[in-house]
C-alpha positions as a Markdown table, in Angstrom:
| # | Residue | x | y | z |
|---|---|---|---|---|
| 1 | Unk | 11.0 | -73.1 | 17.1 |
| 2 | Unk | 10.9 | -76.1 | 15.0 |
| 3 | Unk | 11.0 | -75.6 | 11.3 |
| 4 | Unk | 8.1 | -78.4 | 9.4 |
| 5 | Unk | 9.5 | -80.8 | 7.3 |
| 6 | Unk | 7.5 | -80.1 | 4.3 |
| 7 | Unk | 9.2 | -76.9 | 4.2 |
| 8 | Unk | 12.7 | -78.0 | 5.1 |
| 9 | Unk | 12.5 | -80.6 | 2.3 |
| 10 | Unk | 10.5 | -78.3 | -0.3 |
| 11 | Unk | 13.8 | -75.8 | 0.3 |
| 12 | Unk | 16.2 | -78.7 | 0.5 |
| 13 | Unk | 14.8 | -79.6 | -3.8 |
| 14 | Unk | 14.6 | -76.2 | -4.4 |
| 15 | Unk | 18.2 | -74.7 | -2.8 |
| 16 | Unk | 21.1 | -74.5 | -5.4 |
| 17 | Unk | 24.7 | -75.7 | -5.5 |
| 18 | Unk | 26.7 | -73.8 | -8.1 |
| 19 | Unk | 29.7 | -75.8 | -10.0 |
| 20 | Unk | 32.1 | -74.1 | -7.8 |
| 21 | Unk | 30.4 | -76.0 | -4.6 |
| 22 | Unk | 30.2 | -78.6 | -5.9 |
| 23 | Unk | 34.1 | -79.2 | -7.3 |
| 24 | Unk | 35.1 | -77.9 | -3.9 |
| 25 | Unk | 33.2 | -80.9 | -2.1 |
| 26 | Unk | 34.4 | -83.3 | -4.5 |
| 27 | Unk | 37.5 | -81.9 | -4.1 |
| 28 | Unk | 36.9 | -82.4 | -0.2 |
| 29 | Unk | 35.6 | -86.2 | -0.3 |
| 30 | Unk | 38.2 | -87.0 | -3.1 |
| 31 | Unk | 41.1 | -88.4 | -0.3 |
| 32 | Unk | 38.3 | -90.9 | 0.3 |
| 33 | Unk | 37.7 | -92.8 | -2.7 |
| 34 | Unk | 40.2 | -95.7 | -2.3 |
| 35 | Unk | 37.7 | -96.7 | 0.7 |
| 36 | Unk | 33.9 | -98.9 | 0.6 |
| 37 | Unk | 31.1 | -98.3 | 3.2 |
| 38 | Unk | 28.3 | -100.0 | 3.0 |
| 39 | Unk | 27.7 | -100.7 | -0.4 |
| 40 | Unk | 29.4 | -97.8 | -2.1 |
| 41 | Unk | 32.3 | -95.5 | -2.1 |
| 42 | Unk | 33.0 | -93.7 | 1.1 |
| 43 | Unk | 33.4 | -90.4 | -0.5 |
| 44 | Unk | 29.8 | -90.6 | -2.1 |
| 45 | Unk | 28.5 | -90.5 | 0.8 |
| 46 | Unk | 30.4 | -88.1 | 2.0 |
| 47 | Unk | 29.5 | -86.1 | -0.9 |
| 48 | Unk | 25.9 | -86.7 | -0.6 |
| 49 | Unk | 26.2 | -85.2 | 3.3 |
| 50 | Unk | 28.2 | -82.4 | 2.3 |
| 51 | Unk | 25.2 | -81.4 | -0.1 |
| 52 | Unk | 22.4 | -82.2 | 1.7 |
| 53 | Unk | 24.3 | -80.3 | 5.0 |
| 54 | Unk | 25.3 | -77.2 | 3.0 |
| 55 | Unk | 22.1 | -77.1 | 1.1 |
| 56 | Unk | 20.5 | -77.1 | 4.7 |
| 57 | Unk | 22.3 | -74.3 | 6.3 |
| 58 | Unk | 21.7 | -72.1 | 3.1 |
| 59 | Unk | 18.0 | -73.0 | 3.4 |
| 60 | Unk | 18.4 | -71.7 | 6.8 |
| 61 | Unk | 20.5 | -68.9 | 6.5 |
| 62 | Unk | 17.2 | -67.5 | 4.1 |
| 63 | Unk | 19.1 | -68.2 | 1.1 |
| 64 | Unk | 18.1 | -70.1 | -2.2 |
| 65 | Unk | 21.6 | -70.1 | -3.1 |
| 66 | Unk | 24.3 | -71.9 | -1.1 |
| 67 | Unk | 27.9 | -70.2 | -1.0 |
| 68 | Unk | 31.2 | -70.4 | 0.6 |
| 69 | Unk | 30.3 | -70.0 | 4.0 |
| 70 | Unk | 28.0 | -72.7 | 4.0 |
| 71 | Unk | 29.9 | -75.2 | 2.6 |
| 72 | Unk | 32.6 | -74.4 | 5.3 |
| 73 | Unk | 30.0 | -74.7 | 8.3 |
| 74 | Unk | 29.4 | -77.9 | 6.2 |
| 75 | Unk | 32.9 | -79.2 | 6.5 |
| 76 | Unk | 33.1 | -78.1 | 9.9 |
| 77 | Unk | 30.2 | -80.1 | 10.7 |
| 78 | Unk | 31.0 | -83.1 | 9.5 |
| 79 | Unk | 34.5 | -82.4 | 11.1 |
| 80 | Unk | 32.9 | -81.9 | 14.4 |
| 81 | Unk | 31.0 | -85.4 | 14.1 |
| 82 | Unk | 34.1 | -87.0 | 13.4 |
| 83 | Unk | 36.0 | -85.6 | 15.8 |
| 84 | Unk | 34.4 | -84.9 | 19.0 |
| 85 | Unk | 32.6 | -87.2 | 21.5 |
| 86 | Unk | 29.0 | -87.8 | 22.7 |
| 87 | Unk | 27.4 | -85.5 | 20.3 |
| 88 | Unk | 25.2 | -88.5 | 19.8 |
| 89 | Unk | 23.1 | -87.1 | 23.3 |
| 90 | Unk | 22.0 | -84.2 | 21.7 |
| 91 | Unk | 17.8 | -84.1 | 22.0 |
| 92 | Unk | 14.7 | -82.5 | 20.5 |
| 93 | Unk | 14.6 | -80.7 | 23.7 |
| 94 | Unk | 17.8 | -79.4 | 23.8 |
| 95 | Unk | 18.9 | -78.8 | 19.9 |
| 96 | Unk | 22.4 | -77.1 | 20.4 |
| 97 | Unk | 25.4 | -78.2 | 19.4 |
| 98 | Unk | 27.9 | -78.9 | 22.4 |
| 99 | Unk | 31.6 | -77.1 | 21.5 |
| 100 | Unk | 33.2 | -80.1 | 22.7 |
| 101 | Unk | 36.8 | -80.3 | 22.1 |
| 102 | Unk | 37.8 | -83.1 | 19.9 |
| 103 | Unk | 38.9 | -86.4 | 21.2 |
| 104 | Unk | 40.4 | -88.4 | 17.9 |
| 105 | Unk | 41.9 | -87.2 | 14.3 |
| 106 | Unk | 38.4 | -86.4 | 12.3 |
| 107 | Unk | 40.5 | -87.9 | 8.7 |
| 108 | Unk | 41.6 | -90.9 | 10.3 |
| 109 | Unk | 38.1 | -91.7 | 12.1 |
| 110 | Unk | 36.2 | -91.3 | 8.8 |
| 111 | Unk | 38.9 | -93.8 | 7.1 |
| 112 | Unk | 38.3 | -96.6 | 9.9 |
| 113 | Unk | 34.4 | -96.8 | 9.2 |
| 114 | Unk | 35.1 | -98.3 | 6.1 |
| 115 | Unk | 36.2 | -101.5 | 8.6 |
| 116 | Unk | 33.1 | -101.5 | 10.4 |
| 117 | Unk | 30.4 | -103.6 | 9.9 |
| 118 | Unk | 26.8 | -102.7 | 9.2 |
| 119 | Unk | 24.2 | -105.5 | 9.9 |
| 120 | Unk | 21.9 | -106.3 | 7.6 |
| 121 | Unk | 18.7 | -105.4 | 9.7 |
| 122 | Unk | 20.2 | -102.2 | 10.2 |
| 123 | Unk | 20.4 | -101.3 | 6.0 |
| 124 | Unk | 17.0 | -102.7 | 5.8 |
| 125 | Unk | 16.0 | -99.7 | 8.2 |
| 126 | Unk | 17.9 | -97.2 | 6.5 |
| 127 | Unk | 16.3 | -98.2 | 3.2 |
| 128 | Unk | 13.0 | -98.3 | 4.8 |
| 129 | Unk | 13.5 | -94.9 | 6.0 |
| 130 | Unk | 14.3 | -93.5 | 2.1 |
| 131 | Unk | 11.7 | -95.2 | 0.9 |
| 132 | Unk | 9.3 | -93.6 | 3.2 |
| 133 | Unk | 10.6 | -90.1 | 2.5 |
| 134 | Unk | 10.4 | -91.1 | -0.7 |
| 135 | Unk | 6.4 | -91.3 | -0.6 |
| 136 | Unk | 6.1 | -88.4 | 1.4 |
| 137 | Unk | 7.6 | -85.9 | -1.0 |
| 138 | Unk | 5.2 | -87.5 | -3.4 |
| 139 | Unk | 2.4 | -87.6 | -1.1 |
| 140 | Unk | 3.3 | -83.8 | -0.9 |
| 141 | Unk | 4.1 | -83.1 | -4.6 |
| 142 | Unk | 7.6 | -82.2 | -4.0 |
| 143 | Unk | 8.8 | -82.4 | -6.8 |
| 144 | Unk | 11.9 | -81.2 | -9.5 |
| 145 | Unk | 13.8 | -83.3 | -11.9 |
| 146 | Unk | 16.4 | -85.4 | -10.3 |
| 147 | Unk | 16.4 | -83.1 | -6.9 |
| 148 | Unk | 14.3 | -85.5 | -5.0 |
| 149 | Unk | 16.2 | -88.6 | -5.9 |
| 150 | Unk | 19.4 | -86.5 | -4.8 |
| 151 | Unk | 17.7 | -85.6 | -1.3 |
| 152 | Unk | 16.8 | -89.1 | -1.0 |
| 153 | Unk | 20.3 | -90.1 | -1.6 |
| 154 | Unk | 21.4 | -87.8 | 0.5 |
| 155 | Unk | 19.6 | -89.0 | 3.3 |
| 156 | Unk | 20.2 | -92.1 | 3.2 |
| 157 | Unk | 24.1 | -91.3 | 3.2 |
| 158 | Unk | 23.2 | -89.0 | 6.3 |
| 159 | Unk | 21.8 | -92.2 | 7.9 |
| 160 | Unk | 24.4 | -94.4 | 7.2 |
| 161 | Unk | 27.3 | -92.5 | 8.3 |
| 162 | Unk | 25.9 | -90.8 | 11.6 |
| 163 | Unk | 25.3 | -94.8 | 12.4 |
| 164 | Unk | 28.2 | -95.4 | 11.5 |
| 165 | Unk | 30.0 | -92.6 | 13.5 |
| 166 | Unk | 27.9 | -93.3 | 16.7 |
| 167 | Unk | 28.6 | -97.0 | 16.6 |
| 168 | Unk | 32.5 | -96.4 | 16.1 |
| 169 | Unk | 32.8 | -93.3 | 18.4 |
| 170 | Unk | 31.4 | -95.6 | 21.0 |
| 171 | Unk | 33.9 | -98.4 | 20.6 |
| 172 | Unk | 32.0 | -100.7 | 18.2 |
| 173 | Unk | 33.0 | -102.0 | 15.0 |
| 174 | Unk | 28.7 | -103.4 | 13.8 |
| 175 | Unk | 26.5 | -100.6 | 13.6 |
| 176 | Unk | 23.2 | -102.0 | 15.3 |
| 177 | Unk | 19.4 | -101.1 | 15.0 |
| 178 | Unk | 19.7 | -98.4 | 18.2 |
| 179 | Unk | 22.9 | -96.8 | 15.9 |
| 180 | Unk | 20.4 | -96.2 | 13.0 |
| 181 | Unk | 17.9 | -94.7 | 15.8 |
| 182 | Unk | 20.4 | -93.0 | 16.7 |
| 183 | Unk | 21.3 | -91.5 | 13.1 |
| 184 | Unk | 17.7 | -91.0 | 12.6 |
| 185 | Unk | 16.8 | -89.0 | 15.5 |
| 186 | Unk | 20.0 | -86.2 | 15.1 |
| 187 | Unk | 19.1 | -85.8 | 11.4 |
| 188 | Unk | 16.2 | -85.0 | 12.5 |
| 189 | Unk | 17.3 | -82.5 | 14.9 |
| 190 | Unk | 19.5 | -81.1 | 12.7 |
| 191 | Unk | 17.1 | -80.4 | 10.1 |
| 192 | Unk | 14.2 | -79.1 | 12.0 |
| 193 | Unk | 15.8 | -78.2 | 15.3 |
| 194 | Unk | 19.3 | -76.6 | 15.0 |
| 195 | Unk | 19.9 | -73.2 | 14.3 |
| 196 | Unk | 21.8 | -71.1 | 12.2 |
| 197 | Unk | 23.7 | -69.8 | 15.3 |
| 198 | Unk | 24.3 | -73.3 | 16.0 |
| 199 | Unk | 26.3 | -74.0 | 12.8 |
| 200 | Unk | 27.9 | -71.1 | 12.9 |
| 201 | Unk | 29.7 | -71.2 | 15.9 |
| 202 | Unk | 31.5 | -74.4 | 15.3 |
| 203 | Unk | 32.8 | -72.7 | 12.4 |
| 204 | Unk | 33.3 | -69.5 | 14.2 |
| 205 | Unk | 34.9 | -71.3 | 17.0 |
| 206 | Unk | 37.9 | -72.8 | 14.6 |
| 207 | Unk | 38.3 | -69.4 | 13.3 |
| 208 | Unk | 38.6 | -67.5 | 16.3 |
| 209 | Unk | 40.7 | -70.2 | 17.6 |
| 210 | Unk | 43.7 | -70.2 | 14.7 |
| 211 | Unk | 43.1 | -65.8 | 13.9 |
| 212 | Unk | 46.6 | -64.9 | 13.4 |
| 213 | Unk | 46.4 | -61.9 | 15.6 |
| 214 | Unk | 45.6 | -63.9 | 18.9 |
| 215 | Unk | 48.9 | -64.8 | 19.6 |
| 216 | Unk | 50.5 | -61.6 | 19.0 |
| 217 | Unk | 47.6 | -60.0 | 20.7 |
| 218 | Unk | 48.7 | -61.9 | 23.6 |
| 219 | Unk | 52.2 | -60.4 | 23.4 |
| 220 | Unk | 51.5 | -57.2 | 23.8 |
| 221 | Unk | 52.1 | -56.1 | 27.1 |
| 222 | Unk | 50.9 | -53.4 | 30.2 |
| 223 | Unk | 53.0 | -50.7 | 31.6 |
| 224 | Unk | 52.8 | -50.3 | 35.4 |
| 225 | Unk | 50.9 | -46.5 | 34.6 |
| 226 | Unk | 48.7 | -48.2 | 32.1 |
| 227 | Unk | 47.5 | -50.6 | 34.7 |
| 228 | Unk | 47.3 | -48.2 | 37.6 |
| 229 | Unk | 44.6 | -46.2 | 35.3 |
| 230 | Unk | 43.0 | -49.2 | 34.0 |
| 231 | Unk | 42.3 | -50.0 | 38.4 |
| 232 | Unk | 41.7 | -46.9 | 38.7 |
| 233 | Unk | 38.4 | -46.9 | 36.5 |
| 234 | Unk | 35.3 | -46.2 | 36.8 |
| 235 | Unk | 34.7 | -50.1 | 35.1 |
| 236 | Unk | 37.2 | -51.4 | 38.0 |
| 237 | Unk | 35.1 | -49.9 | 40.4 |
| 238 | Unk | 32.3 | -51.2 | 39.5 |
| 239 | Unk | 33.9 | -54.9 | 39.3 |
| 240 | Unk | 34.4 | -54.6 | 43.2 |
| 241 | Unk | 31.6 | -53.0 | 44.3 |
| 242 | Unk | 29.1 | -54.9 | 42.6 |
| 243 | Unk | 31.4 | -58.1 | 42.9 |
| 244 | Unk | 28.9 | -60.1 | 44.5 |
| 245 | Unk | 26.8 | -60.2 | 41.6 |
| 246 | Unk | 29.7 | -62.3 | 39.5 |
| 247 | Unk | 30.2 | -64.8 | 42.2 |
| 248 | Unk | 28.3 | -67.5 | 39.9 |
| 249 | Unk | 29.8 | -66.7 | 36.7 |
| 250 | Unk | 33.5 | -66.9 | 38.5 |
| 251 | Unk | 33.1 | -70.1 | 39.4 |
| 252 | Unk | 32.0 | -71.2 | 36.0 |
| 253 | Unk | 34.6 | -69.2 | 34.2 |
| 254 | Unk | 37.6 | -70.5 | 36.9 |
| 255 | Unk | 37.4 | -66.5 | 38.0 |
| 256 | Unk | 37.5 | -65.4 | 34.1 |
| 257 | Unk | 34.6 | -63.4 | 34.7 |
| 258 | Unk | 35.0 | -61.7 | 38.1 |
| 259 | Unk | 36.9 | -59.4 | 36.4 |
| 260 | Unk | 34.7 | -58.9 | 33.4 |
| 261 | Unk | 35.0 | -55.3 | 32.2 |
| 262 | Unk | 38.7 | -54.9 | 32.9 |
| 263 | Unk | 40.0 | -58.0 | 31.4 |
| 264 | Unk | 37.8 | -57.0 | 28.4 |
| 265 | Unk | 38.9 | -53.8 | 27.7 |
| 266 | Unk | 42.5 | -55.3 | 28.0 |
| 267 | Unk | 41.8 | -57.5 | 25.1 |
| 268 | Unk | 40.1 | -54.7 | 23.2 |
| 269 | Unk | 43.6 | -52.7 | 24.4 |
| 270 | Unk | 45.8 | -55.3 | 23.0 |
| 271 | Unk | 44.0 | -56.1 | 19.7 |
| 272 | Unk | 44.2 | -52.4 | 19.0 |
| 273 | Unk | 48.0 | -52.1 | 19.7 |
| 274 | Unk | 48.5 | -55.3 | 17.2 |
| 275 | Unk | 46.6 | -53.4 | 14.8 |
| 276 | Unk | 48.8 | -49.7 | 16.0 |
| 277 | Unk | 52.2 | -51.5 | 15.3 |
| 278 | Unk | 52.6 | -51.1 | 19.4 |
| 279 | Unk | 54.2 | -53.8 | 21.4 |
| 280 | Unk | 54.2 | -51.9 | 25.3 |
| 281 | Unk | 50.6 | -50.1 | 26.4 |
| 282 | Unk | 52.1 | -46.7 | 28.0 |
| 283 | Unk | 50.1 | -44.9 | 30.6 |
| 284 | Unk | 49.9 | -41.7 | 27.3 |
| 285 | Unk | 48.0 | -44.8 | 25.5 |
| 286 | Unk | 45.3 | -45.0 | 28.2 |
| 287 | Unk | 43.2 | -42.5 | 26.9 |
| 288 | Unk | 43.3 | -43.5 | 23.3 |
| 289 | Unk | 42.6 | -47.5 | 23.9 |
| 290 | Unk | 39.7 | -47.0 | 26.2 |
| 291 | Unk | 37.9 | -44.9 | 23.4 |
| 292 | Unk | 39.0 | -47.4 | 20.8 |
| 293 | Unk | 37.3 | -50.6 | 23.0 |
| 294 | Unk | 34.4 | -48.7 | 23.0 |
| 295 | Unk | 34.3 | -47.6 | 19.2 |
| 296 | Unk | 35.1 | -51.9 | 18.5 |
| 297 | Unk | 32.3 | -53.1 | 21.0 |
| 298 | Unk | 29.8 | -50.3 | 18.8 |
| 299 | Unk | 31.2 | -51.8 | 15.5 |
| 300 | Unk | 29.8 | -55.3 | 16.1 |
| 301 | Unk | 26.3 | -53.7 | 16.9 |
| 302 | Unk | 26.3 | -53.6 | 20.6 |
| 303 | Unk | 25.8 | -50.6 | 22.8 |
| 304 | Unk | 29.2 | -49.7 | 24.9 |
| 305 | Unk | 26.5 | -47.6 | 27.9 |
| 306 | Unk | 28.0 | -50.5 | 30.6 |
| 307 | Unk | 31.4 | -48.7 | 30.1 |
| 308 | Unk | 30.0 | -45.3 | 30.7 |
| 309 | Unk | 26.8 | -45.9 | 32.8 |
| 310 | Unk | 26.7 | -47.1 | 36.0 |
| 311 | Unk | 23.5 | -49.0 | 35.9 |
| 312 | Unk | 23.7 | -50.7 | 32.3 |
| 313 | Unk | 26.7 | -52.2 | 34.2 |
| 314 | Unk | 25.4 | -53.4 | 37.1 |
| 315 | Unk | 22.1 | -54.9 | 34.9 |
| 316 | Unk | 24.7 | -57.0 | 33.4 |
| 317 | Unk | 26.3 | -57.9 | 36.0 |
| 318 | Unk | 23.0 | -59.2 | 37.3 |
| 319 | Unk | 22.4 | -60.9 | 33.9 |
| 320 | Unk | 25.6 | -63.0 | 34.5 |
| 321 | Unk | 24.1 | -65.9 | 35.6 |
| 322 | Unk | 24.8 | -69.2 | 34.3 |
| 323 | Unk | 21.7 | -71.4 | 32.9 |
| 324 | Unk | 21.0 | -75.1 | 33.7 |
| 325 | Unk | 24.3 | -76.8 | 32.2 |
| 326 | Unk | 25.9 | -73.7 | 31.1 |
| 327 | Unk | 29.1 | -73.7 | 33.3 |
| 328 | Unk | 29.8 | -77.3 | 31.9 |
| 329 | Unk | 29.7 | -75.8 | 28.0 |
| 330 | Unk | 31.4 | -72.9 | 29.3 |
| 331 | Unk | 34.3 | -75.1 | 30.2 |
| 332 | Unk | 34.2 | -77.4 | 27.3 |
| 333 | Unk | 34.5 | -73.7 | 24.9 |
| 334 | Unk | 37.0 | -73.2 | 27.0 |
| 335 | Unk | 39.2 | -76.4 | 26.6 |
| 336 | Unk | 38.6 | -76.3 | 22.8 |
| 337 | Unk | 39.7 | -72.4 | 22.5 |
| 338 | Unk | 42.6 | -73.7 | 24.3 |
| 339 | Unk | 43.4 | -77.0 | 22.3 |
| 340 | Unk | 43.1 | -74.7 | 18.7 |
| 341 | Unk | 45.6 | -72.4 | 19.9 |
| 342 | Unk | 48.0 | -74.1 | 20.8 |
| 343 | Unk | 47.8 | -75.9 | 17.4 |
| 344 | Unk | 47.7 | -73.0 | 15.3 |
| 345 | Unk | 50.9 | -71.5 | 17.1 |
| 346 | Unk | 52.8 | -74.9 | 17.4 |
| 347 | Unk | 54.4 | -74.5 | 21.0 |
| 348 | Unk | 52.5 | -76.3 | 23.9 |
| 349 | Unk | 53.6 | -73.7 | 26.1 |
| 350 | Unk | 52.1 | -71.2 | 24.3 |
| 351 | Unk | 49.3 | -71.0 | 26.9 |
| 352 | Unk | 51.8 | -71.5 | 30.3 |
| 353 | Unk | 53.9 | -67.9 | 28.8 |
| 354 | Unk | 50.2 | -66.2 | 27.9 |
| 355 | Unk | 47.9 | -68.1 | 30.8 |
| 356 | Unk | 45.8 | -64.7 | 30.5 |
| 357 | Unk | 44.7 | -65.0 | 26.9 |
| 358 | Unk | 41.6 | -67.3 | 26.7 |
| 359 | Unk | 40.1 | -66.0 | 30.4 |
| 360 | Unk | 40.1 | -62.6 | 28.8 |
| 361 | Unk | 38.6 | -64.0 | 25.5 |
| 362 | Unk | 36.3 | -65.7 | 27.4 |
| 363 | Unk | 35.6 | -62.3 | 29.2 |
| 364 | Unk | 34.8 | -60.5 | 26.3 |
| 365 | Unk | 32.1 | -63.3 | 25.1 |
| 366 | Unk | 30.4 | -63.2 | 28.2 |
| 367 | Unk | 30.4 | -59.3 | 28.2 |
| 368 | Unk | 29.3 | -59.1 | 24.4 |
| 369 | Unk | 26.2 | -62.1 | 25.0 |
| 370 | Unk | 24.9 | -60.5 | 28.5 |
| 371 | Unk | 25.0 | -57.3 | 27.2 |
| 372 | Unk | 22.8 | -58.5 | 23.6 |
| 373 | Unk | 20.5 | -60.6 | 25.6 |
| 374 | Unk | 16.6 | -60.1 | 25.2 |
| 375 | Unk | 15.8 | -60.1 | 28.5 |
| 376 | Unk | 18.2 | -59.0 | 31.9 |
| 377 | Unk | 16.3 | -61.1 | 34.0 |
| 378 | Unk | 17.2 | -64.6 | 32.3 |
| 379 | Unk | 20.2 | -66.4 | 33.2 |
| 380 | Unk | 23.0 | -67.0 | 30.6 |
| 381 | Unk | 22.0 | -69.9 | 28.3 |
| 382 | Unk | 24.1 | -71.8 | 25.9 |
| 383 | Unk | 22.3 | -70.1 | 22.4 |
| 384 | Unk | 23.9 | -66.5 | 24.3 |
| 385 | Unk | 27.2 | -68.0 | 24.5 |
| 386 | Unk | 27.2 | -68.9 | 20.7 |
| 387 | Unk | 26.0 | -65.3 | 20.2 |
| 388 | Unk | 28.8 | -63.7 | 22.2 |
| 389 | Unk | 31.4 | -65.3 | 20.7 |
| 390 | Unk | 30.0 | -65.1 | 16.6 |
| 391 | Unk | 29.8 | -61.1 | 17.8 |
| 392 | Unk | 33.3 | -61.7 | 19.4 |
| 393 | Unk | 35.2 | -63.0 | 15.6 |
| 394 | Unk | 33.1 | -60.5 | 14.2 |
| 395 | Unk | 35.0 | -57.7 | 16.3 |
| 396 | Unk | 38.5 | -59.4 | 15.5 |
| 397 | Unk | 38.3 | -60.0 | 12.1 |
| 398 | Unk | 36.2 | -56.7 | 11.3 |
């Protein structure tokens, strides 16, 4: 549901930045200040986004206060605008940020707008624009000392460097008219449109990307008697009887998902043995992990009853079917899970020696957003992806 914009900007005056905030995005922007952008310093404007974006996601987040988590979906924001490709097609319609991997150096990008050109028809919009929210904050008596001339500001610094980053990310070095339309229409979206969950998961997605205990999660390995159980269960059971139901999802998932509950509970089995001190699963382990998968799965707030009943298993298995588009963002999650890893552990074949990390990772979202979903008869959307993998950090870092 769309939020109005006399509410978003009444919050926007009225939401708080303490001094700590505040020297942190200074502190942020501050690499920037040898460069010029349209008129003024690159890092003000950079400064004025980082406001206006982390005063937004506290105003959605239901706080009047922003804090530290804000101003790191914030940076990771800005990061993702810089970094990633085509974000520019995002619509009204369809609101949610795309995971895309990212395609360029975010630092370097931001740096190399300070070369491009922005045409003088184009700053004449841009100021048009301010001045017209300018009126319609004082049409609508929004008002605070010096709060509305910083949202104006900071608008107009949004404007300017989405143009910016839409003309350059497309190969352009002069921002045109249809740059600043485009500018115009994703500030929209992202201040009436996008939601919290939306923010949250490109945040959540560099975090569960770099945890420290993914890699030695992967290390741990399965004795033969550990295994034997594991396809001996009731959950592998129902992955082959009830296989037909995953076909879909399989092919989205490149087969991550036709073996949803066991590759699951073998994450859940080797988080818990990083956790233990335990580098080898024994078959005497079995017993132990299983319980411990379902007691994690319970701890983010989701029911384990598809690892002990039959049909809460096979409802979710129905549920696993992907949504207009969905296999496409599946991939992209995918491709950037994969690209973070293998930066935060430094070795490019960290993914060839562990090929079975990120399928079960992927498992694991999918299980925890089918089985959280409001209805069992809607496909898999994009907005239950974002859910299952928030819930999925949640788990690891809890």
């Amino acid at each position: 549901m769309a939020r109005t914009p006399v509410d978003v900007y009444r919050g926007l005056v009225q939401t708080q930045l303490d001094d700590k905030i505040t020297e942190q995005i200074n502190s942020v922007v501050s690499r920037f200040t040898d460069f010029v952008f349209a008129g003024e310093k690159l890092s003000i404007h950079l400064n004025r986004f980082l406001d206006l974006t982390t005063r937004l996601i506290a105003l959605i987040d239901s706080e009047t206060s922003a804090n530290q988590s804000h101003l790191t979906m914030s940076i990771d924001l800005l990061d993702y605008l810089t970094s990633a490709s085509k974000w520019w097609t995002v619509t009204r319609q369809e609101p949610s940020i795309v995971l895309r991997p990212p395609s360029r150096e975010a630092r370097g990008f931001i740096k190399s707008i300070a070369d491009l050109h922005v045409g003088g028809t184009t700053l004449q919009r841009i100021s048009g624009s301010t001045d017209k929210l300018s009126r319609f904050l004082e049409e609508h008596e929004i008002e605070k000392s010096g709060e509305v001339e910083r949202l104006c500001n900071g608008m107009l610094s949004a404007w300017a460097l989405l143009s910016a980053f839409a003309c350059k990310g497309q190969g352009r070095n002069v921002a045109s008219e249809a740059d600043f339309e485009t500018a115009y229409d994703v500030v929209r979206i992202l201040l009436f449109y996008v939601s919290l969950d939306d923010f949250k998961a490109l945040s959540i997605v560099r975090q569960l990307g770099t945890h420290t205990l993914l890699p030695k999660a992967a290390s741990v390995n399965f004795s033969p008697g550990f295994e034997k159980k594991l396809n001996a269960s009731v959950a592998a059971s129902l992955e082959k009887e009830h296989g037909e139901h995953l076909i879909q999802m399989a092919k989205a998932t490149s087969g991550a998902s036709r073996s949803i509950l066991t590759n699951s509970l073998r994450l859940l089995g080797q988080l818990q043995a990083v956790k233990q001190g335990i580098e080898r699963l024994e078959e005497e382990h079995y017993d132990a992990i299983i319980v411990g998968a379902l007691d994690l799965i319970e701890s983010v707030g989701v029911s384990s009853d598809f690892l002990q009943n039959d049909s809460s298993a096979v409802a979710i298995f129905k549920s696993l079917r992907p949504g207009d588009g969905v296999d496409e963002r599946i991939q992209l999650l995918i491709r950037r899970l994969e690209g973070l890893i293998v930066d935060s552990t430094g070795n490019r074949d960290f993914l060839l020696q562990y090929a079975r990390l990120v399928p079960r990772l992927i498992a694991l979202i999918l299980l925890l957003a089918s089985s959280t979903k409001d209805s069992a008869t809607t496909p898999i959307e994009d907005s239950d992806i974002k859910r299952g993998l928030i819930l999925l950090y949640k788990l690891i870092s809890g």
